[in-house]
């Protein structure tokens, strides 16, 4: 630091400060000005609006038009990108709601097992259909045996009834059917 340390003090007279201001204003063609304080923290910056481009009235008309057109173009691009983002988001949510590959593989395996079980049942049904002739034969045999059994039962009941009449009640049909009579008969009647 060279020179007098008190040159920048606030006790300066008005003439010297006006001189310095005039020197600073004359040497700068920018609108930003500096008024120095006692130390660096006390410096004051200010803007001289008379030195601004377009006399402090903002941007020149051409620059303002360019700025507005750029702003409108950016806004249109932003709207287009927002719309694209909405479409992509809806498509992504739709894809997320659909089953994943792993889930589909498990479902396919389960369906294949069920299809195998159904095929086995179908084969059994086909075998059963081919054995329908045998089923008819078995049913006919059962019917024949049933009719024969009924005929024999009727004959046994008639025989015991005749015995009851011949013995004048000593042998009773009801007692014989219950199992309390002198003749034990197995019967499905109670």
C-alpha positions as a LaTeX table, in Angstrom:
\begin{tabular}{lrrr}
\hline
Residue & $x$ (\AA) & $y$ (\AA) & $z$ (\AA) \\
\hline
Unk1 & 0.00 & 0.00 & 0.00 \\
Unk2 & 1.55 & 3.27 & $-1.07$ \\
Unk3 & 0.48 & 6.81 & $-0.46$ \\
Unk4 & $-1.37$ & 8.44 & 2.36 \\
Unk5 & $-3.51$ & 5.99 & 4.39 \\
Unk6 & $-5.99$ & 8.79 & 5.16 \\
Unk7 & $-6.78$ & 9.61 & 1.54 \\
Unk8 & $-9.87$ & 7.40 & 1.60 \\
Unk9 & $-11.27$ & 8.54 & 4.94 \\
Unk10 & $-14.76$ & 10.06 & 5.42 \\
Unk11 & $-13.22$ & 13.31 & 6.59 \\
Unk12 & $-12.34$ & 14.28 & 3.04 \\
Unk13 & $-13.64$ & 17.52 & 1.80 \\
Unk14 & $-16.26$ & 17.62 & $-0.90$ \\
Unk15 & $-13.92$ & 18.82 & $-3.58$ \\
Unk16 & $-11.61$ & 15.86 & $-3.44$ \\
Unk17 & $-14.49$ & 13.37 & $-3.33$ \\
Unk18 & $-16.19$ & 15.04 & $-6.32$ \\
Unk19 & $-12.89$ & 14.86 & $-8.17$ \\
Unk20 & $-12.52$ & 11.18 & $-7.51$ \\
Unk21 & $-16.13$ & 10.53 & $-8.52$ \\
Unk22 & $-15.66$ & 12.51 & $-11.68$ \\
Unk23 & $-12.49$ & 10.57 & $-12.47$ \\
Unk24 & $-14.23$ & 7.28 & $-11.88$ \\
Unk25 & $-17.30$ & 8.23 & $-13.89$ \\
Unk26 & $-15.27$ & 9.60 & $-16.73$ \\
Unk27 & $-12.99$ & 6.61 & $-16.95$ \\
Unk28 & $-15.78$ & 4.00 & $-16.91$ \\
Unk29 & $-18.36$ & 3.64 & $-19.57$ \\
Unk30 & $-20.25$ & 0.98 & $-17.56$ \\
Unk31 & $-23.26$ & 1.73 & $-15.39$ \\
Unk32 & $-21.95$ & $-0.06$ & $-12.31$ \\
Unk33 & $-20.19$ & 2.30 & $-9.92$ \\
Unk34 & $-18.17$ & 1.79 & $-6.75$ \\
Unk35 & $-17.92$ & 4.09 & $-3.78$ \\
Unk36 & $-15.08$ & 2.94 & $-1.58$ \\
Unk37 & $-15.48$ & 2.83 & 2.19 \\
Unk38 & $-12.91$ & 2.62 & 4.97 \\
Unk39 & $-12.35$ & $-1.11$ & 4.36 \\
Unk40 & $-13.42$ & $-3.74$ & 1.82 \\
Unk41 & $-16.58$ & $-4.59$ & 3.76 \\
Unk42 & $-17.83$ & $-1.00$ & 3.56 \\
Unk43 & $-17.63$ & $-0.58$ & $-0.21$ \\
Unk44 & $-20.84$ & 0.51 & $-1.88$ \\
Unk45 & $-21.82$ & $-0.54$ & $-5.37$ \\
Unk46 & $-24.52$ & 1.32 & $-7.24$ \\
Unk47 & $-25.90$ & 1.50 & $-10.75$ \\
Unk48 & $-26.02$ & 4.66 & $-12.79$ \\
Unk49 & $-29.15$ & 4.15 & $-14.90$ \\
Unk50 & $-28.25$ & 6.91 & $-17.26$ \\
Unk51 & $-25.32$ & 4.83 & $-18.48$ \\
Unk52 & $-27.38$ & 1.72 & $-19.23$ \\
Unk53 & $-28.10$ & 0.61 & $-22.76$ \\
Unk54 & $-31.36$ & 2.01 & $-24.13$ \\
Unk55 & $-31.15$ & 4.76 & $-21.42$ \\
Unk56 & $-32.21$ & 2.33 & $-18.66$ \\
Unk57 & $-35.43$ & 1.42 & $-20.47$ \\
Unk58 & $-34.66$ & $-2.32$ & $-20.54$ \\
Unk59 & $-33.79$ & $-4.28$ & $-23.62$ \\
Unk60 & $-33.74$ & $-2.97$ & $-27.13$ \\
Unk61 & $-36.91$ & $-3.85$ & $-29.10$ \\
Unk62 & $-35.10$ & $-6.43$ & $-31.26$ \\
Unk63 & $-33.54$ & $-8.11$ & $-28.23$ \\
Unk64 & $-36.90$ & $-8.02$ & $-26.39$ \\
Unk65 & $-38.67$ & $-9.65$ & $-29.37$ \\
Unk66 & $-35.97$ & $-12.31$ & $-29.59$ \\
Unk67 & $-36.31$ & $-12.98$ & $-25.84$ \\
Unk68 & $-40.11$ & $-13.25$ & $-26.08$ \\
Unk69 & $-39.96$ & $-15.59$ & $-29.08$ \\
Unk70 & $-37.37$ & $-17.76$ & $-27.33$ \\
Unk71 & $-39.57$ & $-17.81$ & $-24.21$ \\
Unk72 & $-42.66$ & $-18.85$ & $-26.22$ \\
Unk73 & $-40.66$ & $-21.56$ & $-28.01$ \\
Unk74 & $-39.37$ & $-22.86$ & $-24.69$ \\
Unk75 & $-42.89$ & $-22.84$ & $-23.25$ \\
Unk76 & $-44.24$ & $-24.80$ & $-26.24$ \\
Unk77 & $-41.39$ & $-27.29$ & $-25.96$ \\
Unk78 & $-42.05$ & $-27.63$ & $-22.21$ \\
Unk79 & $-45.76$ & $-28.29$ & $-22.86$ \\
Unk80 & $-44.89$ & $-30.90$ & $-25.49$ \\
Unk81 & $-42.42$ & $-32.62$ & $-23.17$ \\
Unk82 & $-44.98$ & $-32.55$ & $-20.32$ \\
Unk83 & $-47.55$ & $-34.22$ & $-22.57$ \\
Unk84 & $-45.00$ & $-36.84$ & $-23.63$ \\
Unk85 & $-44.14$ & $-37.46$ & $-19.96$ \\
Unk86 & $-47.83$ & $-37.99$ & $-19.11$ \\
Unk87 & $-48.22$ & $-40.49$ & $-21.96$ \\
Unk88 & $-45.09$ & $-42.38$ & $-20.95$ \\
Unk89 & $-46.15$ & $-42.38$ & $-17.29$ \\
Unk90 & $-49.59$ & $-43.79$ & $-18.11$ \\
Unk91 & $-48.06$ & $-46.46$ & $-20.36$ \\
Unk92 & $-45.55$ & $-47.34$ & $-17.64$ \\
Unk93 & $-48.29$ & $-47.68$ & $-15.01$ \\
Unk94 & $-50.30$ & $-49.87$ & $-17.40$ \\
Unk95 & $-47.26$ & $-52.09$ & $-17.98$ \\
Unk96 & $-46.59$ & $-52.26$ & $-14.23$ \\
Unk97 & $-50.15$ & $-53.47$ & $-13.61$ \\
Unk98 & $-49.72$ & $-56.37$ & $-16.03$ \\
Unk99 & $-48.11$ & $-59.61$ & $-14.79$ \\
Unk100 & $-44.34$ & $-59.92$ & $-14.97$ \\
Unk101 & $-42.50$ & $-62.67$ & $-16.87$ \\
Unk102 & $-41.80$ & $-64.67$ & $-13.69$ \\
Unk103 & $-45.49$ & $-64.54$ & $-12.71$ \\
Unk104 & $-46.50$ & $-65.61$ & $-16.21$ \\
Unk105 & $-44.06$ & $-68.53$ & $-16.14$ \\
Unk106 & $-45.53$ & $-69.74$ & $-12.84$ \\
Unk107 & $-49.04$ & $-69.37$ & $-14.24$ \\
Unk108 & $-48.07$ & $-71.29$ & $-17.41$ \\
Unk109 & $-46.62$ & $-74.12$ & $-15.30$ \\
Unk110 & $-49.79$ & $-74.26$ & $-13.19$ \\
Unk111 & $-51.99$ & $-74.29$ & $-16.30$ \\
Unk112 & $-49.88$ & $-77.07$ & $-17.85$ \\
Unk113 & $-50.35$ & $-79.18$ & $-14.69$ \\
Unk114 & $-54.10$ & $-78.60$ & $-14.79$ \\
Unk115 & $-54.17$ & $-79.46$ & $-18.49$ \\
Unk116 & $-52.30$ & $-82.72$ & $-17.75$ \\
Unk117 & $-54.85$ & $-83.61$ & $-15.05$ \\
Unk118 & $-57.71$ & $-82.86$ & $-17.43$ \\
Unk119 & $-56.07$ & $-85.00$ & $-20.14$ \\
Unk120 & $-55.75$ & $-87.88$ & $-17.66$ \\
Unk121 & $-59.42$ & $-87.51$ & $-16.75$ \\
Unk122 & $-60.31$ & $-87.45$ & $-20.43$ \\
Unk123 & $-58.37$ & $-90.66$ & $-21.05$ \\
Unk124 & $-60.16$ & $-92.33$ & $-18.13$ \\
Unk125 & $-63.48$ & $-91.19$ & $-19.56$ \\
Unk126 & $-62.56$ & $-92.60$ & $-22.96$ \\
Unk127 & $-61.62$ & $-95.90$ & $-21.38$ \\
Unk128 & $-64.89$ & $-95.85$ & $-19.46$ \\
Unk129 & $-66.80$ & $-95.14$ & $-22.66$ \\
Unk130 & $-65.12$ & $-98.12$ & $-24.34$ \\
Unk131 & $-66.09$ & $-100.25$ & $-21.35$ \\
Unk132 & $-69.71$ & $-99.16$ & $-21.61$ \\
Unk133 & $-70.61$ & $-102.50$ & $-23.11$ \\
Unk134 & $-69.10$ & $-104.22$ & $-20.10$ \\
Unk135 & $-71.00$ & $-101.85$ & $-17.77$ \\
Unk136 & $-74.28$ & $-102.78$ & $-19.47$ \\
Unk137 & $-73.48$ & $-106.48$ & $-19.03$ \\
Unk138 & $-72.72$ & $-106.00$ & $-15.32$ \\
Unk139 & $-75.95$ & $-104.04$ & $-14.76$ \\
Unk140 & $-77.96$ & $-106.75$ & $-16.50$ \\
Unk141 & $-76.30$ & $-109.36$ & $-14.28$ \\
Unk142 & $-77.12$ & $-107.35$ & $-11.14$ \\
Unk143 & $-80.75$ & $-107.01$ & $-12.23$ \\
Unk144 & $-80.96$ & $-110.77$ & $-12.83$ \\
Unk145 & $-79.51$ & $-111.52$ & $-9.40$ \\
Unk146 & $-81.84$ & $-109.02$ & $-7.74$ \\
Unk147 & $-84.91$ & $-110.55$ & $-9.36$ \\
Unk148 & $-83.72$ & $-114.04$ & $-8.35$ \\
Unk149 & $-83.12$ & $-112.87$ & $-4.74$ \\
Unk150 & $-86.61$ & $-111.35$ & $-4.54$ \\
Unk151 & $-88.14$ & $-114.55$ & $-5.85$ \\
Unk152 & $-86.27$ & $-116.61$ & $-3.21$ \\
Unk153 & $-87.23$ & $-114.16$ & $-0.45$ \\
Unk154 & $-90.88$ & $-114.34$ & $-1.41$ \\
Unk155 & $-90.69$ & $-118.15$ & $-1.35$ \\
Unk156 & $-89.10$ & $-118.12$ & 2.13 \\
Unk157 & $-91.73$ & $-115.73$ & 3.50 \\
Unk158 & $-94.51$ & $-117.89$ & 2.03 \\
Unk159 & $-92.93$ & $-120.99$ & 3.57 \\
Unk160 & $-92.76$ & $-119.41$ & 7.04 \\
Unk161 & $-96.36$ & $-118.16$ & 6.69 \\
Unk162 & $-97.50$ & $-121.67$ & 5.84 \\
Unk163 & $-95.56$ & $-122.98$ & 8.87 \\
Unk164 & $-97.29$ & $-120.40$ & 11.07 \\
Unk165 & $-100.70$ & $-121.57$ & 9.86 \\
Unk166 & $-99.78$ & $-125.24$ & 10.21 \\
Unk167 & $-98.42$ & $-124.86$ & 13.76 \\
Unk168 & $-101.25$ & $-122.56$ & 14.76 \\
Unk169 & $-98.96$ & $-119.70$ & 15.81 \\
Unk170 & $-96.18$ & $-121.64$ & 17.52 \\
Unk171 & $-93.82$ & $-120.51$ & 14.77 \\
Unk172 & $-94.51$ & $-116.83$ & 14.14 \\
Unk173 & $-93.34$ & $-114.99$ & 11.03 \\
Unk174 & $-92.65$ & $-111.80$ & 13.00 \\
Unk175 & $-90.63$ & $-113.64$ & 15.69 \\
Unk176 & $-88.64$ & $-115.49$ & 13.05 \\
Unk177 & $-87.82$ & $-112.28$ & 11.19 \\
Unk178 & $-86.77$ & $-110.58$ & 14.46 \\
Unk179 & $-84.56$ & $-113.50$ & 15.38 \\
Unk180 & $-86.62$ & $-114.54$ & 18.50 \\
Unk181 & $-88.36$ & $-117.51$ & 16.89 \\
Unk182 & $-87.38$ & $-121.17$ & 16.68 \\
Unk183 & $-86.13$ & $-120.59$ & 13.08 \\
Unk184 & $-83.38$ & $-117.97$ & 12.60 \\
Unk185 & $-83.74$ & $-116.05$ & 9.36 \\
Unk186 & $-81.49$ & $-113.26$ & 8.22 \\
Unk187 & $-83.59$ & $-110.49$ & 6.78 \\
Unk188 & $-83.22$ & $-106.91$ & 5.70 \\
Unk189 & $-86.59$ & $-106.13$ & 7.26 \\
Unk190 & $-86.75$ & $-104.80$ & 10.83 \\
\hline
\end{tabular}
